[in-house]
Amino acid sequence: MKKILINILTFAIVVAVIVVLFLSLGSEEGARYVFKGNTEHKAVDIKPKEYQCSECNMDIEKLTYMAELITKEGDTYFFDDIGCLVLWLKNHTPDTHSMLTQTLDTHRWIDVKKAWYSRTAPTPMGYGFAAFEKKKEGFIPYEEMKLLMLQGKNLHDPFIKKKLLQKQ
Amino acid sequence: MNEILLSNEVIVYLLAETVLYLLLFIAFLVTLGLLKRWNFDAFTSEQFQLENRSYLVMTIILFVMLLKILLLPYFVYTIDRLSDLVPGAMCAAGVIKANAYGNPLLSLKIVILFLSGLWLSINRLDLGAKNYPYMKLKSWFFIVVFLFLSAEFILDILYFTHIETTNPVSCCSVIFGQTGGANGLPLGLDIPKLLILFYLLFALVVLTLLSDLLLLSLPATLFFAVIAYYAVVYFFGTYIYELPTHQCPFCMLQDHYYYVGYLLWGLLLFGVFFAIDAAVMQKIFKQPAETLKRNALLLLSLFVLLCSAYVAGYYFKNGVLL
């Protein structure tokens, strides 16, 4: 009788452990936002869906549009869209060492302030700003892109969208 | 030669490791000869010599493995002391991450601790019988362990010769701390679920050991070891340090915390080892493992009690939880 009770209890605990694990795996806590210990302050190459955007919480799937913010302590924050980085900086004041973005033309990591931005790219969040290393007609610098982003003058605004897409 | 290699602790540690490795190397060569010519059924003078030699070799291995078990806490003590020399390091956490060899070395040492323990158990069985039934098995097992020990020795040298005293390393609050929504826990766990798992798995280990469900006990114990590590670093440790942001497995090894880390990690490691040993002895070698099970239960219960006592003590003293 005692043995049966112990076996039932063991079975119940195994089930409870499995339930807790399933609950955990399905929860938001599995989110990964920050890569720590990047003391070399170099861009961190990640795999798709390995990290989430610190602003919009979406999995970073398209690595071609992503940006990274590296703090002096070596914490690296990831953003799926340069627009997300701008919005995030509105509410956060990290001890920034560098901000890097992937470029669509040269596929390199460069300083966000040295990049030129197109306004009509199919970026993950649909803001339209995509970074390029080489300047072309219609491209804007970082500060202008930042201003437009903060003013909401991006592809989310139907008027702006119509105006920009008509030009093409 | 850098400052690290001139530190007293490192000199003692590396010298001890070298001497022990030389002894093991001799034992390894003799064991190869034993394996080649061993035939217990033969009544030749060569076999008689081999039996004598095997007794000597096994005694050497026994001695070395016991010392290697003692050297693990000394290794941790050594790297903890090196935190004075490595800029940025406040405890062993920074020193162990000073180069790429540190973490693999520490993990390898823990694996070797378990393997050495298993070898000691098989050796005890073999010496207890009259006809050396496990002579070949334990010799082959020693050869496997020796390969691990060789890798460990190489890593030891590489690790201590590659610690820079000019490059700053991260302190434990950077390595284990949380910022910007980072969650260091595995499997998407949060602290409440981690604690539920911790106590559930402990109950599972106790029940499986008591009811002889040793095949279930083995994975349960290994899983408990992993969850217990995270529970100590991310929850119980904060009560040892009495600081909610201080999450580190190494600082508790320092004198400010009365060296309680040695006791805590020792109880966990040896408790887990005895549980695994009990499963192996009973299921593979068909030997009674009551003492091993009792030891595992005692050590793991003490570990859980000690962890819980820190939380209870803090709540009793301050009336709040962290």
Coordinates of C-alpha atoms in Angstrom, one line a residue:
Chain A
M1 CA 0.0 0.0 0.0
K2 CA 2.8 2.3 1.0
K3 CA 4.7 1.5 -2.2
I4 CA 1.6 2.3 -4.3
L5 CA 1.2 5.6 -2.6
I6 CA 4.8 6.5 -3.2
N7 CA 4.5 5.5 -6.9
I8 CA 1.3 7.6 -7.3
L9 CA 3.0 10.6 -5.7
T10 CA 6.1 10.1 -7.9
F11 CA 3.9 10.1 -11.0
A12 CA 2.0 13.2 -9.8
I13 CA 5.3 15.0 -9.3
V14 CA 6.6 14.0 -12.7
V15 CA 3.4 15.4 -14.2
A16 CA 3.7 18.6 -12.2
V17 CA 7.3 19.1 -13.4
I18 CA 6.2 18.6 -17.0
V19 CA 3.3 21.1 -16.6
V20 CA 5.7 23.7 -15.0
L21 CA 8.1 23.2 -17.9
F22 CA 5.4 23.6 -20.5
L23 CA 4.0 26.7 -18.8
S24 CA 7.5 28.2 -18.7
L25 CA 8.3 27.4 -22.3
G26 CA 5.1 29.0 -23.4
S27 CA 5.6 32.2 -21.4
E28 CA 7.1 35.6 -22.2
E29 CA 9.9 35.1 -19.8
G30 CA 11.8 33.1 -22.4
A31 CA 12.4 36.4 -24.1
R32 CA 16.0 37.3 -24.7
Y33 CA 16.7 41.0 -25.1
V34 CA 20.2 41.6 -24.1
F35 CA 23.6 40.0 -24.9
K36 CA 25.9 40.6 -22.1
G37 CA 29.7 40.8 -21.8
N38 CA 30.4 42.3 -25.2
T39 CA 33.4 44.1 -23.8
E40 CA 35.0 44.3 -27.2
H41 CA 32.1 46.5 -28.3
K42 CA 31.8 44.8 -31.6
A43 CA 28.6 44.0 -33.5
V44 CA 27.1 40.7 -32.3
D45 CA 26.0 38.3 -35.0
I46 CA 22.8 36.5 -34.0
K47 CA 20.6 33.9 -35.6
P48 CA 17.1 34.7 -36.7
K49 CA 14.6 34.5 -33.7
E50 CA 17.5 34.2 -31.2
Y51 CA 16.8 37.6 -29.7
Q52 CA 13.9 40.0 -29.5
C53 CA 13.6 43.7 -30.3
S54 CA 13.9 45.7 -27.1
E55 CA 11.3 48.2 -28.4
C56 CA 8.6 46.2 -30.1
N57 CA 9.3 42.8 -28.5
M58 CA 9.1 41.0 -31.8
D59 CA 11.5 38.1 -32.7
I60 CA 14.3 39.5 -34.9
E61 CA 13.8 37.4 -38.0
K62 CA 15.1 39.7 -40.9
L63 CA 18.7 40.3 -39.9
T64 CA 19.3 42.7 -42.9
Y65 CA 17.4 45.6 -41.2
M66 CA 18.6 45.1 -37.7
A67 CA 20.4 47.6 -35.5
E68 CA 22.4 47.1 -32.2
L69 CA 23.1 49.4 -29.3
I70 CA 26.2 48.5 -27.3
T71 CA 26.7 50.0 -23.9
K72 CA 30.0 50.8 -22.3
E73 CA 29.5 47.8 -19.9
G74 CA 29.2 45.5 -23.0
D75 CA 25.4 45.0 -22.9
T76 CA 24.1 44.7 -26.5
Y77 CA 20.5 45.6 -27.2
F78 CA 18.9 44.4 -30.5
F79 CA 16.3 46.1 -32.7
D80 CA 14.6 44.6 -35.7
D81 CA 14.1 48.1 -37.4
I82 CA 16.1 51.3 -37.1
G83 CA 12.9 53.0 -36.3
C84 CA 12.5 50.9 -33.1
L85 CA 16.0 52.0 -32.0
V86 CA 15.0 55.7 -32.3
L87 CA 11.7 55.1 -30.4
W88 CA 13.5 53.1 -27.7
L89 CA 16.0 55.9 -27.2
K90 CA 13.1 58.3 -26.5
N91 CA 12.4 56.5 -23.2
H92 CA 15.8 55.1 -22.3
T93 CA 19.2 56.7 -21.6
P94 CA 21.7 53.9 -21.7
D95 CA 25.4 54.5 -21.2
T96 CA 26.0 54.1 -25.0
H97 CA 29.3 53.1 -26.5
S98 CA 28.1 52.6 -30.0
M99 CA 25.0 52.1 -32.2
L100 CA 25.4 50.0 -35.3
T101 CA 23.2 49.0 -38.2
Q102 CA 23.4 46.5 -41.0
T103 CA 23.5 48.1 -44.4
L104 CA 21.4 46.9 -47.3
D105 CA 24.0 47.7 -50.0
T106 CA 27.3 46.6 -48.5
H107 CA 26.0 44.1 -45.8
R108 CA 28.3 45.5 -43.1
W109 CA 27.9 46.8 -39.6
I110 CA 28.4 50.6 -39.6
D111 CA 27.7 53.4 -37.1
V112 CA 24.1 54.4 -37.4
K113 CA 25.2 58.1 -37.7
K114 CA 27.4 57.3 -40.8
A115 CA 24.6 55.5 -42.6
W116 CA 22.2 57.0 -45.2
Y117 CA 18.6 56.0 -45.0
S118 CA 16.1 55.3 -47.7
R119 CA 12.5 56.1 -46.8
T120 CA 10.5 53.4 -48.6
A121 CA 12.1 50.1 -47.7
P122 CA 9.9 47.1 -46.6
T123 CA 11.3 47.1 -43.0
P124 CA 10.0 44.6 -40.4
M125 CA 8.0 47.3 -38.6
G126 CA 7.0 49.1 -41.8
Y127 CA 8.6 52.5 -40.9
G128 CA 10.4 52.4 -44.2
F129 CA 13.8 53.5 -43.1
A130 CA 16.6 51.2 -44.2
A131 CA 20.3 51.9 -43.8
F132 CA 22.8 52.1 -46.7
E133 CA 26.5 52.8 -46.6
K134 CA 26.6 54.7 -49.9
K135 CA 24.5 57.8 -50.5
K136 CA 22.0 57.8 -53.3
E137 CA 19.4 60.3 -54.4
G138 CA 16.6 60.7 -51.9
F139 CA 18.5 59.1 -49.0
I140 CA 18.6 61.1 -45.7
P141 CA 21.2 61.2 -42.9
Y142 CA 20.6 59.8 -39.4
E143 CA 19.5 63.0 -37.7
E144 CA 16.9 63.7 -40.3
M145 CA 15.6 60.1 -40.1
K146 CA 15.5 60.4 -36.3
L147 CA 13.5 63.5 -36.5
L148 CA 11.0 62.1 -39.1
M149 CA 10.6 59.0 -37.0
L150 CA 9.9 60.9 -33.8
Q151 CA 7.4 63.1 -35.6
G152 CA 5.7 60.0 -37.0
K153 CA 6.5 61.0 -40.6
N154 CA 7.2 57.5 -41.8
L155 CA 5.3 55.0 -43.9
H156 CA 2.8 54.5 -41.0
D157 CA 1.4 57.9 -41.9
P158 CA -0.9 57.3 -44.9
F159 CA -0.3 60.8 -46.2
I160 CA 3.5 60.4 -46.1
K161 CA 3.2 56.9 -47.6
K162 CA 1.1 58.2 -50.5
K163 CA 3.5 61.0 -51.1
L164 CA 6.7 58.9 -51.0
L165 CA 5.3 56.0 -53.0
Q166 CA 3.9 58.4 -55.7
K167 CA 7.4 59.8 -56.2
Q168 CA 8.8 56.4 -57.2
Chain B
M1 CA 56.4 35.4 -16.8
N2 CA 53.2 37.1 -15.8
E3 CA 52.0 37.9 -12.3
I4 CA 49.5 35.1 -12.4
L5 CA 52.1 32.4 -12.6
L6 CA 54.1 33.9 -9.8
S7 CA 51.1 33.8 -7.4
N8 CA 51.6 31.3 -4.5
E9 CA 48.3 29.6 -5.0
V10 CA 48.9 29.1 -8.7
I11 CA 52.4 27.7 -8.2
V12 CA 51.1 25.2 -5.6
Y13 CA 48.1 24.3 -7.7
L14 CA 50.1 23.7 -11.0
L15 CA 52.9 21.9 -9.2
A16 CA 50.4 19.6 -7.5
E17 CA 48.6 19.0 -10.8
T18 CA 51.8 18.2 -12.6
V19 CA 53.0 15.7 -10.0
L20 CA 49.6 14.0 -9.9
Y21 CA 49.5 14.0 -13.7
L22 CA 53.0 12.3 -13.9
L23 CA 51.8 9.7 -11.4
L24 CA 48.7 9.1 -13.5
F25 CA 50.7 8.9 -16.7
I26 CA 52.9 6.1 -15.2
A27 CA 49.7 4.4 -14.0
F28 CA 48.3 4.8 -17.6
L29 CA 51.3 3.1 -19.2
V30 CA 51.2 0.3 -16.7
T31 CA 47.4 -0.1 -17.1
L32 CA 47.9 -0.5 -20.9
G33 CA 50.4 -3.4 -20.2
L34 CA 48.0 -4.9 -17.7
L35 CA 45.1 -4.9 -20.1
K36 CA 47.2 -6.5 -22.8
R37 CA 48.5 -9.4 -20.8
W38 CA 45.9 -9.9 -18.0
N39 CA 44.5 -13.4 -17.7
F40 CA 43.2 -14.2 -14.2
D41 CA 42.7 -17.9 -15.0
A42 CA 46.4 -18.3 -15.8
F43 CA 48.7 -19.7 -13.0
T44 CA 51.9 -18.2 -14.4
S45 CA 54.5 -16.1 -12.6
E46 CA 53.7 -13.3 -15.1
Q47 CA 50.1 -13.2 -14.0
F48 CA 51.2 -13.2 -10.4
Q49 CA 53.5 -10.2 -11.2
L50 CA 50.7 -8.5 -13.0
E51 CA 48.3 -8.9 -10.0
N52 CA 50.9 -7.4 -7.7
R53 CA 51.5 -4.6 -10.1
S54 CA 47.8 -4.0 -10.6
Y55 CA 47.4 -3.6 -6.8
L56 CA 50.2 -1.0 -6.8
V57 CA 48.8 0.9 -9.8
M58 CA 45.2 0.9 -8.4
T59 CA 46.6 2.2 -5.1
I60 CA 48.3 5.0 -7.0
I61 CA 45.1 5.8 -9.0
L62 CA 43.1 5.7 -5.8
F63 CA 45.5 8.1 -4.1
V64 CA 45.6 10.5 -7.1
M65 CA 41.9 10.5 -7.6
L66 CA 41.2 11.3 -3.9
L67 CA 43.7 14.2 -4.1
K68 CA 42.1 15.4 -7.4
I69 CA 38.7 15.6 -5.6
L70 CA 40.4 17.8 -2.9
L71 CA 42.0 19.9 -5.6
L72 CA 38.7 21.0 -7.0
P73 CA 37.8 23.3 -4.1
Y74 CA 41.5 24.4 -4.0
F75 CA 41.2 25.4 -7.7
V76 CA 38.1 27.5 -7.0
Y77 CA 40.0 29.0 -4.0
T78 CA 42.9 29.8 -6.3
I79 CA 40.9 31.6 -8.9
D80 CA 39.0 33.4 -6.2
R81 CA 42.4 34.7 -4.9
L82 CA 43.4 35.8 -8.4
S83 CA 40.5 38.3 -8.4
D84 CA 43.0 40.6 -6.5
L85 CA 45.3 40.5 -9.5
V86 CA 42.9 40.7 -12.5
P87 CA 41.5 44.2 -13.0
G88 CA 37.7 44.3 -12.9
A89 CA 37.3 41.0 -11.2
M90 CA 35.6 41.1 -7.8
C91 CA 35.4 37.3 -7.4
A92 CA 36.2 34.1 -9.3
A93 CA 33.4 34.8 -11.8
G94 CA 35.4 37.4 -13.6
V95 CA 38.6 35.4 -13.4
I96 CA 37.0 32.3 -14.8
K97 CA 35.8 34.3 -17.8
A98 CA 39.2 36.0 -18.2
N99 CA 39.8 33.7 -21.2
A100 CA 38.0 31.1 -23.2
Y101 CA 39.5 28.2 -21.3
G102 CA 38.1 29.0 -17.9
N103 CA 34.5 27.7 -18.2
P104 CA 35.4 24.5 -20.1
L105 CA 38.0 23.8 -17.5
L106 CA 35.7 24.2 -14.6
S107 CA 33.0 22.0 -16.3
L108 CA 35.6 19.4 -17.1
K109 CA 36.7 19.3 -13.5
I110 CA 33.2 18.6 -12.3
V111 CA 32.8 15.8 -14.9
I112 CA 36.1 14.4 -13.8
L113 CA 35.0 14.6 -10.2
F114 CA 31.9 12.4 -11.0
L115 CA 33.9 10.0 -13.2
S116 CA 36.6 9.6 -10.5
G117 CA 33.9 8.9 -7.9
L118 CA 32.5 6.2 -10.1
W119 CA 35.9 4.7 -10.6
L120 CA 36.5 4.7 -6.9
S121 CA 33.2 2.8 -6.4
I122 CA 34.0 0.2 -9.0
N123 CA 37.5 -0.2 -7.5
R124 CA 36.0 -0.8 -4.1
L125 CA 33.7 -3.5 -5.6
D126 CA 36.7 -5.0 -7.4
L127 CA 38.9 -5.1 -4.3
G128 CA 36.1 -6.5 -2.2
A129 CA 35.7 -9.6 -4.5
K130 CA 38.3 -12.4 -4.5
N131 CA 38.8 -12.7 -8.3
Y132 CA 39.1 -9.1 -9.5
P133 CA 35.8 -9.4 -11.5
Y134 CA 36.0 -5.7 -12.7
M135 CA 39.7 -5.5 -13.3
K136 CA 39.3 -5.0 -17.1
L137 CA 36.3 -2.8 -16.8
K138 CA 37.9 -0.4 -14.3
S139 CA 41.2 -0.4 -16.3
W140 CA 39.3 0.7 -19.5
F141 CA 37.4 3.1 -17.4
F142 CA 40.6 4.5 -16.0
I143 CA 41.9 5.0 -19.6
V144 CA 38.8 7.0 -20.5
V145 CA 39.2 9.1 -17.3
F146 CA 42.9 9.5 -18.1
L147 CA 42.0 11.1 -21.5
F148 CA 39.7 13.5 -19.6
L149 CA 42.5 14.2 -17.1
S150 CA 45.0 14.9 -19.9
A151 CA 42.5 17.4 -21.5
E152 CA 42.1 18.9 -18.0
F153 CA 45.9 19.2 -17.5
I154 CA 46.3 20.9 -20.9
L155 CA 43.4 23.3 -20.2
D156 CA 44.9 24.0 -16.7
I157 CA 48.2 25.2 -18.4
L158 CA 46.4 27.1 -21.1
Y159 CA 44.1 28.8 -18.7
F160 CA 46.6 30.0 -16.2
T161 CA 49.1 31.1 -18.9
H162 CA 46.5 33.1 -20.8
I163 CA 45.1 35.2 -18.0
E164 CA 46.0 38.8 -18.7
T165 CA 46.5 41.2 -15.9
T166 CA 46.3 44.2 -18.1
N167 CA 42.9 43.5 -19.7
P168 CA 39.9 44.3 -17.5
V169 CA 37.3 41.6 -17.1
S170 CA 33.6 41.8 -16.2
C171 CA 32.6 41.5 -12.5
C172 CA 29.9 39.1 -11.5
S173 CA 27.1 41.7 -11.5
V174 CA 27.7 42.2 -15.2
I175 CA 28.0 38.5 -16.0
F176 CA 25.0 37.3 -14.0
G177 CA 23.0 40.5 -13.4
Q178 CA 19.9 41.5 -15.2
T179 CA 19.3 44.7 -17.2
G180 CA 16.8 45.7 -19.8
G181 CA 14.6 42.7 -19.4
A182 CA 17.4 40.2 -19.7
N183 CA 16.5 36.8 -18.2
G184 CA 19.4 34.5 -17.4
L185 CA 17.2 31.6 -16.5
P186 CA 16.9 28.7 -18.9
L187 CA 13.7 27.2 -20.5
G188 CA 11.8 30.5 -20.1
L189 CA 11.6 30.1 -16.3
D190 CA 10.9 32.9 -14.0
I191 CA 11.8 32.9 -10.3
P192 CA 8.4 31.5 -8.9
K193 CA 8.5 28.7 -11.5
L194 CA 12.1 28.0 -10.8
L195 CA 11.4 27.6 -7.1
I196 CA 8.4 25.3 -7.8
L197 CA 10.6 23.2 -10.0
F198 CA 13.4 23.2 -7.4
Y199 CA 11.2 21.8 -4.6
L200 CA 9.3 19.5 -6.9
L201 CA 12.5 18.0 -8.3
F202 CA 13.9 17.6 -4.8
A203 CA 10.7 15.7 -3.8
L204 CA 11.0 13.6 -6.9
V205 CA 14.7 12.7 -6.2
V206 CA 13.8 11.8 -2.6
L207 CA 10.8 9.6 -3.7
T208 CA 12.7 7.9 -6.5
L209 CA 15.6 7.1 -4.1
L210 CA 13.3 5.8 -1.4
S211 CA 11.2 3.7 -3.7
D212 CA 14.1 2.3 -5.7
L213 CA 13.0 3.9 -9.0
L214 CA 16.6 4.4 -9.8
L215 CA 16.2 4.7 -13.6
L216 CA 13.9 7.7 -13.0
S217 CA 16.2 8.9 -10.2
L218 CA 19.1 9.4 -12.5
P219 CA 17.5 12.0 -14.9
A220 CA 15.7 13.6 -12.0
T221 CA 18.9 14.1 -10.1
L222 CA 20.7 15.5 -13.1
F223 CA 17.8 17.9 -13.8
F224 CA 17.7 18.8 -10.1
A225 CA 21.4 19.7 -10.2
V226 CA 20.9 22.1 -13.1
I227 CA 17.8 23.7 -11.6
A228 CA 19.5 23.9 -8.2
Y229 CA 22.4 25.8 -9.7
Y230 CA 20.1 28.4 -11.2
A231 CA 18.0 28.6 -8.0
V232 CA 21.1 29.3 -5.9
V233 CA 22.6 31.8 -8.4
Y234 CA 19.3 33.7 -9.1
F235 CA 17.3 33.3 -5.9
F236 CA 19.0 31.8 -2.8
G237 CA 22.3 33.5 -3.5
T238 CA 20.5 36.9 -3.1
Y239 CA 19.6 35.9 0.4
I240 CA 23.1 34.8 1.2
Y241 CA 24.4 38.2 0.0
E242 CA 21.3 40.0 1.4
L243 CA 21.1 42.0 -1.8
P244 CA 18.5 41.4 -4.5
T245 CA 20.8 42.5 -7.4
H246 CA 23.8 40.4 -6.3
Q247 CA 23.6 37.2 -8.3
C248 CA 26.8 35.2 -8.4
P249 CA 27.8 31.6 -7.8
F250 CA 31.3 32.5 -6.6
C251 CA 31.1 35.4 -4.2
M252 CA 29.6 33.1 -1.6
L253 CA 33.0 31.3 -1.5
Q254 CA 34.6 34.4 0.1
D255 CA 35.2 35.1 3.8
H256 CA 32.5 37.9 3.9
Y257 CA 29.9 35.1 3.6
Y258 CA 31.8 32.7 5.9
Y259 CA 32.9 30.5 2.9
V260 CA 29.4 29.0 2.8
G261 CA 29.7 28.5 -0.9
Y262 CA 32.1 25.6 -0.4
L263 CA 29.5 23.9 1.9
L264 CA 26.6 24.7 -0.4
W265 CA 28.2 23.6 -3.7
G266 CA 29.9 20.7 -1.9
L267 CA 26.6 19.4 -0.5
L268 CA 25.0 19.6 -4.0
L269 CA 27.8 18.0 -5.9
F270 CA 28.4 15.2 -3.5
G271 CA 24.6 14.6 -3.0
V272 CA 24.1 14.4 -6.8
F273 CA 27.1 12.1 -7.1
F274 CA 25.9 9.7 -4.4
A275 CA 22.5 9.6 -6.1
I276 CA 24.0 8.8 -9.5
D277 CA 26.4 6.3 -7.9
A278 CA 23.5 4.6 -6.2
A279 CA 21.7 4.2 -9.5
V280 CA 24.8 2.9 -11.3
M281 CA 25.7 0.5 -8.5
Q282 CA 22.3 -1.0 -8.1
K283 CA 21.2 -1.1 -11.8
I284 CA 24.4 -1.9 -13.6
F285 CA 26.5 -3.8 -10.9
K286 CA 23.5 -5.3 -9.1
Q287 CA 25.0 -4.2 -5.7
P288 CA 23.1 -3.0 -2.7
A289 CA 23.3 0.8 -2.6
E290 CA 21.5 1.6 0.7
T291 CA 24.4 3.6 2.1
L292 CA 24.9 5.6 -1.1
K293 CA 21.2 6.4 -1.2
R294 CA 21.2 7.4 2.5
N295 CA 24.2 9.7 1.8
A296 CA 22.5 11.2 -1.2
L297 CA 19.3 11.9 0.7
L298 CA 21.2 13.3 3.7
L299 CA 23.4 15.7 1.6
L300 CA 20.7 16.9 -0.8
S301 CA 18.3 17.4 2.2
L302 CA 21.0 19.4 4.0
F303 CA 21.5 21.4 0.8
V304 CA 17.8 22.3 0.4
L305 CA 17.5 23.0 4.1
L306 CA 20.5 25.3 4.0
C307 CA 19.2 27.2 1.0
S308 CA 15.7 27.5 2.5
A309 CA 17.2 28.6 5.9
Y310 CA 18.8 31.6 4.4
V311 CA 15.4 32.8 3.0
A312 CA 13.6 32.0 6.3
G313 CA 16.4 33.6 8.3
Y314 CA 16.2 36.8 6.3
Y315 CA 12.4 36.9 6.6
F316 CA 12.6 36.2 10.3
K317 CA 15.1 39.0 10.8
N318 CA 13.6 41.7 8.5
G319 CA 10.0 40.8 8.2
V320 CA 10.1 41.0 4.4
L321 CA 11.4 39.1 1.5
L322 CA 13.9 40.5 -1.1

